[in-house]
CSV table of C-alpha atoms in Angstrom, one decimal:
chain,number,residue,atom,x,y,z
A,14,MET,CA,41.7,-28.6,15.8
A,15,ILE,CA,42.9,-25.3,16.5
A,16,LYS,CA,40.2,-24.8,19.0
A,17,GLN,CA,40.8,-27.7,21.2
A,18,ILE,CA,44.5,-26.6,21.1
A,19,LEU,CA,43.9,-22.9,22.2
A,20,LEU,CA,41.5,-24.4,24.8
A,21,ILE,CA,44.1,-26.7,26.3
A,22,ALA,CA,46.7,-24.0,26.2
A,23,LEU,CA,44.0,-21.6,28.2
A,24,ILE,CA,43.3,-24.3,30.6
A,25,ILE,CA,47.2,-24.8,31.2
A,26,ALA,CA,48.0,-21.2,31.6
A,27,VAL,CA,45.0,-20.7,34.2
A,28,ALA,CA,45.8,-23.7,35.9
A,29,TYR,CA,49.5,-22.9,36.5
A,30,SER,CA,48.9,-19.1,37.5
A,31,THR,CA,49.6,-18.5,41.1
A,32,SER,CA,48.4,-15.1,41.0
A,33,CYS,CA,45.6,-13.6,43.2
A,34,THR,CA,43.7,-10.1,43.9
A,35,SER,CA,42.6,-10.8,47.2
A,36,ASP,CA,43.3,-13.0,50.3
A,37,SER,CA,40.4,-15.2,49.9
A,38,ASP,CA,42.0,-16.5,46.4
A,39,CYS,CA,44.8,-17.9,48.7
A,40,ASP,CA,45.2,-21.2,50.9
A,41,ASP,CA,44.9,-21.0,54.3
A,42,ASN,CA,47.6,-19.3,56.1
A,43,PHE,CA,48.6,-17.5,53.0
A,44,ALA,CA,47.7,-13.9,52.0
A,45,CYS,CA,47.6,-12.0,48.8
A,46,LYS,CA,50.4,-9.6,48.1
A,47,SER,CA,51.3,-7.9,45.0
A,48,ASN,CA,49.4,-10.8,43.2
A,49,GLN,CA,51.1,-13.3,44.7
A,50,CYS,CA,49.9,-16.0,47.4
A,51,GLU,CA,52.5,-15.7,50.5
A,52,ASP,CA,53.0,-17.1,54.1
A,53,THR,CA,51.3,-15.1,57.0
A,54,CYS,CA,53.0,-15.0,60.1
A,55,ASP,CA,52.8,-13.7,63.7
A,56,GLU,CA,54.3,-10.4,64.0
A,57,LYS,CA,55.1,-10.9,68.2
A,58,THR,CA,56.8,-14.3,67.9
A,59,HIS,CA,57.9,-13.9,64.3
A,60,SER,CA,56.6,-17.7,64.2
A,61,GLY,CA,55.7,-18.7,60.3
A,62,CYS,CA,58.9,-17.1,59.1
A,63,ILE,CA,61.7,-18.8,57.9
A,64,GLU,CA,64.8,-18.5,60.5
A,65,GLY,CA,66.8,-15.3,60.0
A,66,TYR,CA,63.2,-13.7,58.7
A,67,TYR,CA,60.9,-11.0,60.7
A,68,CYS,CA,57.3,-10.8,60.6
A,69,ASP,CA,55.7,-7.3,59.9
A,70,SER,CA,52.7,-5.6,61.0
A,71,THR,CA,51.1,-6.7,57.8
A,72,PHE,CA,51.9,-10.5,58.9
A,73,PHE,CA,54.4,-10.9,56.1
A,74,CYS,CA,58.0,-12.4,56.5
A,75,TYR,CA,60.9,-10.1,55.5
A,76,GLU,CA,64.7,-10.6,55.5
A,77,CYS,CA,64.9,-7.3,57.3
A,78,PHE,CA,63.1,-4.0,58.3
A,79,GLU,CA,66.3,-2.3,59.3
A,80,ASP,CA,70.1,-2.4,58.8
A,81,GLU,CA,70.6,-4.0,62.5
A,82,HIS,CA,68.6,-7.0,61.1
A,83,CYS,CA,71.4,-7.7,58.5
A,84,PRO,CA,75.0,-9.0,58.9
A,85,GLU,CA,78.2,-6.6,58.7
A,86,ASN,CA,78.5,-4.6,55.5
A,87,TYR,CA,75.0,-5.2,54.5
A,88,ALA,CA,72.0,-2.6,54.6
A,89,CYS,CA,68.2,-3.3,54.7
A,90,ASN,CA,66.8,-2.2,51.2
A,91,ASN,CA,63.2,-1.1,50.4
A,92,ASN,CA,62.4,-4.5,49.3
A,93,TYR,CA,63.1,-5.7,52.7
A,94,GLU,CA,66.6,-7.7,51.6
A,95,CYS,CA,69.9,-7.5,53.1
A,96,ASN,CA,72.1,-6.1,50.2
A,97,THR,CA,75.6,-5.6,50.5
A,98,SER,CA,76.0,-1.9,51.3
A,99,CYS,CA,78.3,0.6,49.1
A,100,ILE,CA,79.2,4.2,49.0
A,101,LYS,CA,78.2,5.4,45.7
A,102,ASP,CA,80.7,8.2,45.2
A,103,SER,CA,83.7,6.1,46.3
A,104,ASN,CA,86.2,4.8,43.5
A,105,ALA,CA,86.2,1.4,45.0
A,106,ASN,CA,83.7,-1.1,43.6
A,107,GLU,CA,82.2,-2.6,46.7
A,108,CYS,CA,79.7,-4.4,44.8
A,109,SER,CA,80.0,-7.9,43.7
A,110,GLY,CA,80.0,-9.4,40.0
A,111,TYR,CA,78.2,-6.9,37.7
A,112,SER,CA,76.2,-5.0,40.7
A,113,VAL,CA,76.4,-1.2,41.0
A,114,CYS,CA,76.0,1.2,43.8
A,115,ASN,CA,72.6,3.0,43.7
A,116,ASP,CA,71.9,6.6,45.1
A,117,LYS,CA,70.9,4.8,48.6
A,118,ASN,CA,74.1,2.9,49.1
A,119,GLU,CA,72.7,-0.2,48.1
A,120,CYS,CA,74.5,-3.0,45.4
A,121,VAL,CA,71.7,-3.4,42.5
A,122,ASP,CA,71.9,-5.3,39.3
A,123,CYS,CA,71.4,-2.0,37.2
A,124,ILE,CA,70.7,1.7,37.3
A,125,ASP,CA,70.5,2.1,33.7
A,126,ASP,CA,70.2,-0.2,30.5
A,127,TYR,CA,74.0,-0.1,30.0
A,128,ASP,CA,74.7,-2.0,33.2
A,129,CYS,CA,72.9,-5.0,32.1
A,130,GLN,CA,74.7,-7.6,29.9
A,131,GLY,CA,73.5,-8.8,26.6
A,132,SER,CA,70.1,-8.0,25.5
A,133,THR,CA,68.7,-7.6,29.1
A,134,ILE,CA,67.1,-4.1,30.0
A,135,CYS,CA,66.9,-2.3,33.4
A,136,LYS,CA,63.7,-2.4,35.1
A,137,ASP,CA,63.3,-1.3,38.8
A,138,GLN,CA,66.9,-1.8,39.2
A,139,GLU,CA,67.2,-5.7,37.8
A,140,CYS,CA,68.2,-6.7,34.4
A,141,VAL,CA,65.2,-8.5,32.5
A,142,GLU,CA,64.6,-9.5,28.9
A,143,PRO,CA,62.6,-7.0,27.2
A,144,GLY,CA,59.2,-7.9,26.7
A,145,SER,CA,59.3,-10.3,29.6
A,146,GLY,CA,55.8,-10.7,31.3
A,147,SER,CA,54.0,-12.9,33.8
A,148,ILE,CA,52.0,-15.8,33.2
A,149,LEU,CA,48.7,-13.6,33.2
A,150,ASN,CA,49.7,-11.9,30.3
A,151,ALA,CA,50.1,-15.3,28.6
A,152,SER,CA,46.6,-16.1,29.7
A,153,PHE,CA,45.3,-12.8,28.6
A,154,ILE,CA,46.5,-13.3,25.5
A,155,LEU,CA,45.5,-16.7,25.0
A,156,ILE,CA,42.0,-15.6,25.9
A,157,ILE,CA,41.6,-12.7,23.5
A,158,GLY,CA,43.0,-14.7,20.8
A,159,PHE,CA,40.4,-17.5,21.7
A,160,ILE,CA,37.7,-15.1,21.6
A,161,ALA,CA,39.0,-13.6,18.3
A,162,TYR,CA,38.7,-17.1,16.7
A,163,LEU,CA,35.4,-17.7,18.1
A,164,LEU,CA,34.1,-14.5,16.4
């Protein structure tokens, strides 16, 4: 009975995984980027991107490449997203909500754990639950558990 439950859980985890390791793992008009299948686009016409997004030389759509692509008082960050700009050394809190100003004058969720609320921690300037992992981590754990059970 336990073997069947573990096998079903493994099948579900693999079926719902949208990860990839190469472009061939993705459907047509999609490419593998950061282990996720993403839309491809045309760099010259920006076709294939939703309105307001730009296609880069690697054929991925981004919100911006430079500050000029963003609305006033926004800046393009390293993730190619338009974020509210701020001045780190300013006493005025120019960032909304619980956001803080980083060294690049960008509003981000956090710089250190103390910037996060509740039990969340700061990882890559975002507040996340500690120990949160991807579906791949869960799949890997299930596979190891299943193999250990068979042995």
